[in-house]
Amino acid sequence: MSSPFSYRGGQLFAEDVAVASLAEQYGTPLFVYSRSHIRNQFRALAAALSDLKPLICYAVKVNSNAAVMATLAAEGAGADVVSAGELLRARRAGIPANRISFAGVGKTEAEIEVALKEDILLFTVESEPELDRISSCATRLGRTGRIAIRVNPDVDPKTHKYISTGKKENKFGVDIQRALQIYERAAQLPGLEIAGLHMHIGSQILDAQPYAEAAEKVARVCSELKARYPTFRMLDIGGGIGIQYRPDQAPLLPTTFASAVAPILKPLGVQILMEPGRVIVGNAGVLVTRVQYVKRGPSKQFLIVDAAMNDLIRPPLYQAHHEIGAVRETSKTVFGDVVGPICESGDFFALDRDLPAAQQGDLLVVHSAGAYAYTMASNYNSRPRAAEVMVEGARHELVRERETFDDLVRGEHIPHW
Ligand code: LLP
């Protein structure tokens, strides 16, 4: 899928809107999202997997802006949520409860109750005590919790260790060897319906092989479960499809992913669910930032910008690479770092790289900022969170206001003593 961000007449455009004009109008730092790209990515994934007709439950944690979710709701997406907050956001954006699955290792009683009252499609269950809890909440409320146990297939997704989740040393899921036993236990608990099985092996996965390997392993368990439990009808294969962050990186194409898993999953004759996030929104967004100072060090330059690690923490947290681009096209480069104003050496977007030669006041963009950027933002250093704008063709609209000082101190007070 081609990028929605391209140069025209030496200026960076987001679809048909000049990024510089958005920065003028809405200020910086600013997240800009392309609606067409989000929709195209969703459609490309659905088309690649058309044989399986999966229910695509968008992973809300990746970008939970209401406008992003409403775009996906209109495409027929469901949602994969991991908290009551995400669940209510998904509902508010127009995603029907019967397309929502609820994952996460630490669901509280209050969250389970919200989900049962909403009558969501599926709980993906991470442990035996969680089964007990869903059962007792459901019994108390006179509801049924449809469950899929998350199994840990113990495959190596060859991604960063913080975002790898399907190996046996990770906290996620239950040992695949014990899965049948745990289902037997679930079958005895009141208020539960054995509806499916869940797996998710990690994120930013660029190779289809680990998926095929995991699918083979869970397929065997699925067939057994289908034979044992007449209500068993769904297999949720999780998310994790990797995108291109570096120009020389090959993304995992939906078609490659589909060819690897469809032949294994199709014969199972169950409804397939998937929970993609990054692949849909990652390259739909940029973070626009203005250079405040150019500081010349002995061996390199520091481009000090007005965005910071509180806006996008991926580089220091995962050593993640994000491309840096100039809003006014230039072929001149300087060697150095792009850093924010926060009082930490970890406050950087790029280290020791050839960067666009920017001057004070120039605009830069941090690419691939549609996924795990705003949703991981904080107020560290008492910095208000950035604004978000959505673009479609020549239209643009502020879809989240920039936080104010009042937002920062809301709910905080000094004890009278
Ligand atoms: N399903 C489950 C159960 C998940 O835990 C995740 C992501 C997804 C789906 C969506 O994965 P995706 O398709 O986006 O790869 N903050 C990290 C990534 C953490 C992933 C957490 N789980 C990052 O910025 O790279």
Short mmCIF file of C-alpha atoms and ligand atoms in Angstrom, two decimals:
data_model
loop_
_atom_site.label_atom_id
_atom_site.label_comp_id
_atom_site.label_asym_id
_atom_site.label_seq_id
_atom_site.Cartn_x
_atom_site.Cartn_y
_atom_site.Cartn_z
CA MET A 1 0.00 0.00 0.00
CA SER A 2 1.52 3.32 -1.00
CA SER A 3 2.03 5.98 1.63
CA PRO A 4 -0.58 8.71 2.03
CA PHE A 5 2.33 11.08 2.77
CA SER A 6 4.14 12.31 -0.33
CA TYR A 7 5.88 15.40 -1.72
CA ARG A 8 4.21 17.71 -4.19
CA GLY A 9 6.12 20.73 -5.39
CA GLY A 10 8.65 20.30 -2.59
CA GLN A 11 6.03 20.20 0.18
CA LEU A 12 4.89 17.19 2.19
CA PHE A 13 1.22 16.39 1.77
CA ALA A 14 -1.09 14.20 3.80
CA GLU A 15 -3.44 12.97 1.07
CA ASP A 16 -4.36 16.31 -0.58
CA VAL A 17 -3.55 18.59 2.34
CA ALA A 18 -0.21 20.36 2.88
CA VAL A 19 1.20 19.24 6.22
CA ALA A 20 2.64 22.75 6.77
CA SER A 21 -0.85 24.24 6.62
CA LEU A 22 -2.09 21.74 9.23
CA ALA A 23 0.81 22.70 11.51
CA GLU A 24 -0.08 26.38 11.05
CA GLN A 25 -3.73 25.83 11.81
CA TYR A 26 -3.56 23.30 14.63
CA GLY A 27 -0.08 23.87 16.08
CA THR A 28 2.62 21.32 16.93
CA PRO A 29 3.27 18.67 18.09
CA LEU A 30 0.45 17.25 16.02
CA PHE A 31 -0.60 13.77 14.98
CA VAL A 32 -2.00 13.60 11.44
CA TYR A 33 -3.91 10.51 10.30
CA SER A 34 -5.00 9.55 6.80
CA ARG A 35 -8.50 8.17 6.77
CA SER A 36 -8.14 6.67 3.29
CA HIS A 37 -5.06 4.74 4.33
CA ILE A 38 -6.82 3.28 7.37
CA ARG A 39 -9.71 2.18 5.20
CA ASN A 40 -7.47 0.82 2.45
CA GLN A 41 -5.42 -1.21 4.89
CA PHE A 42 -8.54 -2.68 6.44
CA ARG A 43 -9.92 -3.57 3.02
CA ALA A 44 -6.62 -5.07 1.84
CA LEU A 45 -6.55 -7.33 4.86
CA ALA A 46 -10.18 -8.37 4.45
CA ALA A 47 -9.59 -9.06 0.74
CA ALA A 48 -6.45 -11.13 1.34
CA LEU A 49 -8.35 -13.27 3.84
CA SER A 50 -11.63 -13.38 1.93
CA ASP A 51 -11.45 -17.16 1.82
CA LEU A 52 -11.68 -17.31 5.59
CA LYS A 53 -14.11 -14.40 5.97
CA PRO A 54 -12.65 -13.50 9.36
CA LEU A 55 -14.22 -11.13 11.83
CA ILE A 56 -11.53 -8.45 12.02
CA CYS A 57 -11.49 -7.15 15.57
CA TYR A 58 -9.34 -4.02 15.47
CA ALA A 59 -6.98 -3.84 18.46
CA VAL A 60 -8.12 -0.65 20.15
CA LYS A 61 -4.92 -0.23 22.18
CA VAL A 62 -3.08 0.67 18.99
CA ASN A 63 -4.95 3.90 18.32
CA SER A 64 -8.18 4.53 20.19
CA ASN A 65 -9.12 7.87 18.69
CA ALA A 66 -12.90 7.93 18.15
CA ALA A 67 -12.55 9.05 14.52
CA VAL A 68 -10.17 6.18 13.75
CA MET A 69 -12.51 3.67 15.35
CA ALA A 70 -15.59 5.11 13.68
CA THR A 71 -13.83 4.77 10.31
CA LEU A 72 -13.27 1.10 11.05
CA ALA A 73 -16.74 0.57 12.49
CA ALA A 74 -18.16 1.77 9.17
CA GLU A 75 -16.08 -0.93 7.43
CA GLY A 76 -17.67 -3.60 9.59
CA ALA A 77 -14.75 -4.04 11.98
CA GLY A 78 -15.14 -5.47 15.44
CA ALA A 79 -12.87 -4.56 18.34
CA ASP A 80 -10.32 -6.31 20.49
CA VAL A 81 -10.35 -4.51 23.83
CA VAL A 82 -8.24 -4.93 26.95
CA SER A 83 -10.05 -2.77 29.51
CA ALA A 84 -13.50 -1.45 30.32
CA GLY A 85 -12.29 1.90 28.99
CA GLU A 86 -11.49 0.43 25.58
CA LEU A 87 -14.75 -1.50 25.59
CA LEU A 88 -16.79 1.65 26.20
CA ARG A 89 -14.77 3.56 23.60
CA ALA A 90 -15.48 0.86 21.04
CA ARG A 91 -19.19 0.94 21.80
CA ARG A 92 -19.21 4.76 21.62
CA ALA A 93 -17.53 4.63 18.20
CA GLY A 94 -20.36 2.43 16.93
CA ILE A 95 -18.83 -1.04 17.15
CA PRO A 96 -21.57 -3.53 18.09
CA ALA A 97 -21.07 -5.57 21.26
CA ASN A 98 -21.42 -8.80 19.33
CA ARG A 99 -18.18 -7.92 17.51
CA ILE A 100 -16.13 -7.25 20.61
CA SER A 101 -13.62 -9.58 22.24
CA PHE A 102 -12.05 -8.80 25.58
CA ALA A 103 -8.44 -9.85 26.17
CA GLY A 104 -5.92 -9.23 28.93
CA VAL A 105 -4.33 -11.06 31.85
CA GLY A 106 -5.78 -8.93 34.63
CA LYS A 107 -9.48 -8.32 34.04
CA THR A 108 -11.08 -6.98 37.23
CA GLU A 109 -14.52 -7.97 38.48
CA ALA A 110 -15.86 -4.54 37.61
CA GLU A 111 -14.56 -4.86 34.03
CA ILE A 112 -15.98 -8.35 33.60
CA GLU A 113 -19.36 -7.08 34.78
CA VAL A 114 -19.35 -4.22 32.28
CA ALA A 115 -18.54 -6.71 29.52
CA LEU A 116 -21.24 -9.17 30.61
CA LYS A 117 -23.84 -6.43 30.78
CA GLU A 118 -22.86 -5.28 27.29
CA ASP A 119 -23.13 -8.93 26.21
CA ILE A 120 -19.87 -8.92 24.24
CA LEU A 121 -19.01 -11.67 21.79
CA LEU A 122 -16.10 -13.22 23.62
CA PHE A 123 -13.80 -13.19 26.63
CA THR A 124 -10.33 -14.43 25.80
CA VAL A 125 -9.30 -16.04 29.05
CA GLU A 126 -5.72 -16.03 30.25
CA SER A 127 -5.81 -18.21 33.38
CA GLU A 128 -7.85 -20.64 35.46
CA PRO A 129 -8.65 -18.14 38.23
CA GLU A 130 -10.01 -15.83 35.54
CA LEU A 131 -12.44 -18.60 34.47
CA ASP A 132 -13.69 -18.80 38.06
CA ARG A 133 -14.14 -15.06 38.19
CA ILE A 134 -16.07 -14.80 34.92
CA SER A 135 -18.22 -17.73 36.01
CA SER A 136 -19.12 -16.15 39.35
CA CYS A 137 -19.81 -12.70 37.84
CA ALA A 138 -21.99 -14.25 35.13
CA THR A 139 -23.92 -16.36 37.63
CA ARG A 140 -24.51 -13.35 39.84
CA LEU A 141 -25.77 -11.26 36.91
CA GLY A 142 -27.75 -14.08 35.32
CA ARG A 143 -25.66 -13.80 32.15
CA THR A 144 -23.46 -16.11 30.09
CA GLY A 145 -19.78 -15.46 29.48
CA ARG A 146 -18.69 -16.80 26.11
CA ILE A 147 -15.08 -17.82 26.49
CA ALA A 148 -12.03 -18.68 24.42
CA ILE A 149 -8.97 -19.80 26.33
CA ARG A 150 -5.75 -18.18 25.18
CA VAL A 151 -3.20 -20.86 24.59
CA ASN A 152 0.47 -20.22 24.43
CA PRO A 153 1.75 -22.13 21.39
CA ASP A 154 5.41 -21.63 22.38
CA VAL A 155 6.71 -20.33 19.06
CA ASP A 156 9.32 -17.65 18.56
CA PRO A 157 7.87 -14.74 16.57
CA LYS A 158 11.39 -13.23 16.14
CA THR A 159 10.37 -9.78 17.27
CA HIS A 160 11.49 -7.48 20.09
CA LYS A 161 11.43 -9.31 23.43
CA TYR A 162 9.02 -6.80 25.00
CA ILE A 163 6.39 -7.47 22.33
CA SER A 164 6.84 -11.21 21.95
CA THR A 165 4.00 -12.98 23.74
CA GLY A 166 3.70 -16.56 22.53
CA LYS A 167 6.74 -18.17 24.13
CA LYS A 168 6.39 -20.28 27.23
CA GLU A 169 8.31 -17.82 29.40
CA ASN A 170 5.79 -15.03 28.64
CA LYS A 171 2.97 -14.20 31.07
CA PHE A 172 0.31 -14.72 28.42
CA GLY A 173 -2.05 -17.62 27.85
CA VAL A 174 -1.99 -21.15 29.22
CA ASP A 175 0.34 -23.95 28.28
CA ILE A 176 -1.01 -25.56 25.12
CA GLN A 177 -0.31 -29.01 26.61
CA ARG A 178 -2.78 -28.30 29.40
CA ALA A 179 -5.44 -26.60 27.28
CA LEU A 180 -7.85 -29.55 27.05
CA GLN A 181 -7.73 -30.07 30.78
CA ILE A 182 -8.56 -26.41 31.40
CA TYR A 183 -11.46 -26.55 28.96
CA GLU A 184 -12.79 -29.55 30.91
CA ARG A 185 -12.70 -27.43 34.02
CA ALA A 186 -14.47 -24.55 32.19
CA ALA A 187 -17.19 -26.93 31.03
CA GLN A 188 -18.05 -27.65 34.64
CA LEU A 189 -18.42 -24.01 35.68
CA PRO A 190 -21.84 -22.35 35.58
CA GLY A 191 -22.41 -19.21 33.51
CA LEU A 192 -19.79 -20.05 30.88
CA GLU A 193 -20.10 -21.16 27.28
CA ILE A 194 -17.13 -22.72 25.56
CA ALA A 195 -17.13 -20.67 22.38
CA GLY A 196 -13.60 -20.75 21.03
CA LEU A 197 -9.85 -20.73 21.34
CA HIS A 198 -7.45 -17.79 21.23
CA MET A 199 -3.79 -17.26 20.39
CA HIS A 200 -1.63 -14.18 19.89
CA ILE A 201 2.09 -14.69 19.45
CA GLY A 202 3.44 -11.16 19.42
CA SER A 203 3.59 -7.90 17.54
CA GLN A 204 5.52 -6.41 14.59
CA ILE A 205 6.03 -9.89 13.13
CA LEU A 206 7.58 -9.75 9.66
CA ASP A 207 7.74 -13.44 8.88
CA ALA A 208 4.68 -15.63 8.21
CA GLN A 209 6.43 -18.80 9.35
CA PRO A 210 5.81 -18.42 13.12
CA TYR A 211 2.11 -17.92 12.35
CA ALA A 212 1.97 -21.10 10.32
CA GLU A 213 3.78 -22.97 13.06
CA ALA A 214 1.43 -21.67 15.75
CA ALA A 215 -1.63 -22.29 13.58
CA GLU A 216 -0.59 -25.92 13.08
CA LYS A 217 -0.28 -26.37 16.80
CA VAL A 218 -3.62 -24.78 17.71
CA ALA A 219 -5.44 -26.43 14.81
CA ARG A 220 -4.93 -29.84 16.43
CA VAL A 221 -6.39 -28.58 19.71
CA CYS A 222 -9.28 -26.90 17.89
CA SER A 223 -10.34 -30.09 16.14
CA GLU A 224 -10.38 -31.88 19.46
CA LEU A 225 -12.40 -29.11 21.12
CA LYS A 226 -14.87 -29.01 18.28
CA ALA A 227 -15.47 -32.72 18.69
CA ARG A 228 -15.95 -32.40 22.45
CA TYR A 229 -18.02 -29.22 22.76
CA PRO A 230 -20.93 -28.51 20.40
CA THR A 231 -20.77 -24.78 21.24
CA PHE A 232 -17.14 -24.50 20.13
CA ARG A 233 -17.17 -22.41 16.96
CA MET A 234 -14.48 -19.69 16.92
CA LEU A 235 -10.72 -19.46 16.59
CA ASP A 236 -9.12 -16.10 17.31
CA ILE A 237 -5.65 -15.94 15.75
CA GLY A 238 -4.64 -12.62 17.34
CA GLY A 239 -2.80 -9.74 15.73
CA GLY A 240 0.83 -8.92 15.15
CA ILE A 241 1.26 -8.38 11.41
CA GLY A 242 4.38 -6.23 11.01
CA ILE A 243 4.70 -3.05 8.98
CA GLN A 244 7.50 -1.19 7.25
CA TYR A 245 9.33 1.23 9.55
CA ARG A 246 12.58 1.43 7.54
CA PRO A 247 12.79 2.05 3.82
CA ASP A 248 14.69 -1.21 3.33
CA GLN A 249 12.29 -3.31 5.39
CA ALA A 250 9.78 -5.65 3.77
CA PRO A 251 6.45 -5.62 5.58
CA LEU A 252 4.50 -8.83 6.12
CA LEU A 253 1.95 -8.49 3.35
CA PRO A 254 -1.62 -9.53 4.14
CA THR A 255 -1.49 -11.81 1.10
CA THR A 256 1.67 -13.56 2.38
CA PHE A 257 0.10 -13.91 5.80
CA ALA A 258 -3.09 -15.31 4.27
CA SER A 259 -1.25 -17.88 2.13
CA ALA A 260 0.57 -19.15 5.20
CA VAL A 261 -2.42 -19.56 7.49
CA ALA A 262 -5.54 -20.00 5.37
CA PRO A 263 -4.75 -23.58 4.21
CA ILE A 264 -4.32 -24.60 7.85
CA LEU A 265 -7.35 -22.77 9.22
CA LYS A 266 -9.92 -23.20 6.49
CA PRO A 267 -10.43 -26.96 6.99
CA LEU A 268 -11.26 -26.40 10.66
CA GLY A 269 -14.69 -25.11 9.71
CA VAL A 270 -14.84 -22.53 12.49
CA GLN A 271 -15.36 -18.76 12.46
CA ILE A 272 -11.94 -17.09 12.36
CA LEU A 273 -11.36 -13.93 14.35
CA MET A 274 -8.27 -11.78 14.12
CA GLU A 275 -7.04 -8.79 16.10
CA PRO A 276 -4.80 -6.65 13.91
CA GLY A 277 -3.84 -3.15 14.94
CA ARG A 278 -0.52 -1.82 13.72
CA VAL A 279 -0.98 -3.04 10.14
CA ILE A 280 -4.15 -0.98 9.84
CA VAL A 281 -3.09 2.32 11.37
CA GLY A 282 0.70 2.34 11.80
CA ASN A 283 1.62 3.97 8.52
CA ALA A 284 -1.57 6.05 8.41
CA GLY A 285 -0.07 8.55 10.85
CA VAL A 286 2.79 10.98 11.32
CA LEU A 287 3.84 13.13 14.23
CA VAL A 288 4.48 16.68 13.05
CA THR A 289 6.96 18.64 15.12
CA ARG A 290 8.78 21.97 14.88
CA VAL A 291 12.51 22.43 15.33
CA GLN A 292 13.11 24.73 18.30
CA TYR A 293 16.88 24.83 18.25
CA VAL A 294 19.75 23.43 16.26
CA LYS A 295 22.56 22.69 18.65
CA ARG A 296 25.97 21.95 17.21
CA GLY A 297 27.89 19.42 19.30
CA PRO A 298 31.52 18.41 18.70
CA SER A 299 30.66 15.34 16.61
CA LYS A 300 27.05 15.80 15.60
CA GLN A 301 24.06 18.11 15.51
CA PHE A 302 21.06 17.95 17.78
CA LEU A 303 17.77 18.92 16.22
CA ILE A 304 15.76 19.85 19.30
CA VAL A 305 12.06 19.59 18.49
CA ASP A 306 8.83 20.40 20.32
CA ALA A 307 7.60 16.78 20.43
CA ALA A 308 9.07 14.44 23.01
CA MET A 309 9.16 10.93 24.41
CA ASN A 310 5.87 11.67 26.18
CA ASP A 311 4.25 11.88 22.70
CA LEU A 312 5.95 8.84 21.17
CA ILE A 313 7.95 6.57 23.45
CA ARG A 314 8.75 3.75 21.02
CA PRO A 315 12.34 4.77 20.18
CA PRO A 316 13.69 4.71 23.76
CA LEU A 317 11.39 1.91 24.91
CA TYR A 318 12.00 -0.60 22.14
CA GLN A 319 14.96 0.88 20.28
CA ALA A 320 12.36 1.32 17.56
CA HIS A 321 13.30 3.00 14.30
CA HIS A 322 11.04 5.75 12.95
CA GLU A 323 11.92 7.56 9.74
CA ILE A 324 12.35 11.31 10.07
CA GLY A 325 11.22 13.47 7.17
CA ALA A 326 11.26 17.17 6.38
CA VAL A 327 8.00 18.92 5.62
CA ARG A 328 9.82 21.18 3.11
CA GLU A 329 11.65 18.70 0.89
CA THR A 330 15.43 18.88 1.00
CA SER A 331 18.25 16.74 -0.29
CA LYS A 332 20.75 18.21 2.19
CA THR A 333 21.49 16.14 5.24
CA VAL A 334 23.16 16.60 8.59
CA PHE A 335 24.45 13.90 10.89
CA GLY A 336 23.05 13.74 14.39
CA ASP A 337 20.07 13.21 16.66
CA VAL A 338 16.47 14.37 16.81
CA VAL A 339 15.68 14.98 20.45
CA GLY A 340 12.87 16.41 22.54
CA PRO A 341 12.94 18.92 25.38
CA ILE A 342 12.43 16.38 28.21
CA CYS A 343 15.12 16.07 30.87
CA GLU A 344 16.17 12.53 29.97
CA SER A 345 18.82 11.18 27.64
CA GLY A 346 16.16 8.72 26.49
CA ASP A 347 14.15 11.56 25.00
CA PHE A 348 14.98 10.99 21.35
CA PHE A 349 13.34 10.11 18.05
CA ALA A 350 16.52 9.32 16.11
CA LEU A 351 20.15 8.80 17.10
CA ASP A 352 23.31 9.10 15.00
CA ARG A 353 21.64 9.29 11.64
CA ASP A 354 21.74 11.31 8.47
CA LEU A 355 18.83 13.66 8.95
CA PRO A 356 17.16 16.28 6.79
CA ALA A 357 19.18 19.51 7.21
CA ALA A 358 16.65 21.48 9.23
CA GLN A 359 16.89 24.99 10.62
CA GLN A 360 15.22 26.54 13.62
CA GLY A 361 11.49 26.88 12.90
CA ASP A 362 11.39 24.12 10.27
CA LEU A 363 8.86 21.32 10.47
CA LEU A 364 9.79 17.64 10.65
CA VAL A 365 7.65 14.54 10.69
CA VAL A 366 8.20 11.32 12.58
CA HIS A 367 6.78 8.61 10.34
CA SER A 368 4.80 5.47 11.26
CA ALA A 369 3.22 7.28 14.21
CA GLY A 370 -0.32 5.98 13.76
CA ALA A 371 0.22 2.94 16.02
CA TYR A 372 1.19 2.81 19.70
CA ALA A 373 1.99 6.50 19.72
CA TYR A 374 -0.82 8.65 21.10
CA THR A 375 -2.20 5.69 23.09
CA MET A 376 1.13 5.36 24.89
CA ALA A 377 1.52 9.11 25.44
CA SER A 378 1.87 10.57 28.91
CA ASN A 379 2.01 13.94 30.61
CA TYR A 380 5.60 13.52 31.74
CA ASN A 381 7.26 16.88 32.44
CA SER A 382 3.70 18.28 32.67
CA ARG A 383 3.42 18.37 28.92
CA PRO A 384 -0.12 18.47 27.57
CA ARG A 385 -0.82 15.67 25.10
CA ALA A 386 -0.72 16.65 21.43
CA ALA A 387 -3.69 17.31 19.14
CA GLU A 388 -4.85 14.81 16.51
CA VAL A 389 -6.13 15.66 13.04
CA MET A 390 -7.76 13.40 10.47
CA VAL A 391 -7.41 14.02 6.75
CA GLU A 392 -9.41 12.59 3.88
CA GLY A 393 -8.73 13.90 0.39
CA ALA A 394 -8.67 17.68 0.75
CA ARG A 395 -10.67 17.64 4.00
CA HIS A 396 -9.21 17.84 7.47
CA GLU A 397 -10.62 18.02 10.94
CA LEU A 398 -9.38 18.23 14.48
CA VAL A 399 -10.35 14.86 15.97
CA ARG A 400 -8.85 15.44 19.40
CA GLU A 401 -8.06 18.78 20.95
CA ARG A 402 -4.66 19.52 22.37
CA GLU A 403 -4.72 19.19 26.15
CA THR A 404 -4.65 22.36 28.21
CA PHE A 405 -3.09 23.22 31.54
CA ASP A 406 -6.53 22.72 33.14
CA ASP A 407 -6.63 19.17 31.75
CA LEU A 408 -3.26 18.54 33.37
CA VAL A 409 -4.39 19.47 36.87
CA ARG A 410 -7.98 18.24 36.68
CA GLY A 411 -8.91 16.19 39.75
CA GLU A 412 -5.77 17.14 41.67
CA HIS A 413 -5.93 18.98 44.98
CA ILE A 414 -3.85 20.03 47.97
CA PRO A 415 -5.06 18.63 51.34
CA HIS A 416 -6.36 21.39 53.60
CA TRP A 417 -3.99 20.18 56.34
N1 LLP B 1 -4.19 -8.92 20.23
C1 LLP B 1 -3.56 -8.98 21.42
C2 LLP B 1 -4.00 -9.96 22.41
C3 LLP B 1 -2.49 -8.11 21.68
O1 LLP B 1 -1.86 -8.19 22.86
C4 LLP B 1 -2.07 -7.17 20.71
C5 LLP B 1 -0.96 -6.26 20.96
C6 LLP B 1 -2.77 -7.13 19.49
C7 LLP B 1 -3.82 -8.03 19.28
C8 LLP B 1 -2.43 -6.17 18.38
O2 LLP B 1 -1.16 -6.41 17.85
P1 LLP B 1 -0.69 -5.69 16.49
O3 LLP B 1 -1.52 -6.21 15.35
O4 LLP B 1 -0.84 -4.22 16.65
O5 LLP B 1 0.73 -6.08 16.40
N2 LLP B 1 3.53 -1.16 22.22
C9 LLP B 1 4.25 -2.09 21.37
C10 LLP B 1 3.37 -3.20 20.89
C11 LLP B 1 2.65 -3.92 22.00
C12 LLP B 1 1.69 -4.98 21.49
C13 LLP B 1 0.67 -5.32 22.51
N3 LLP B 1 -0.33 -6.25 22.08
C14 LLP B 1 4.88 -1.30 20.21
O6 LLP B 1 4.78 -0.07 20.19
O7 LLP B 1 5.54 -1.90 19.35
#
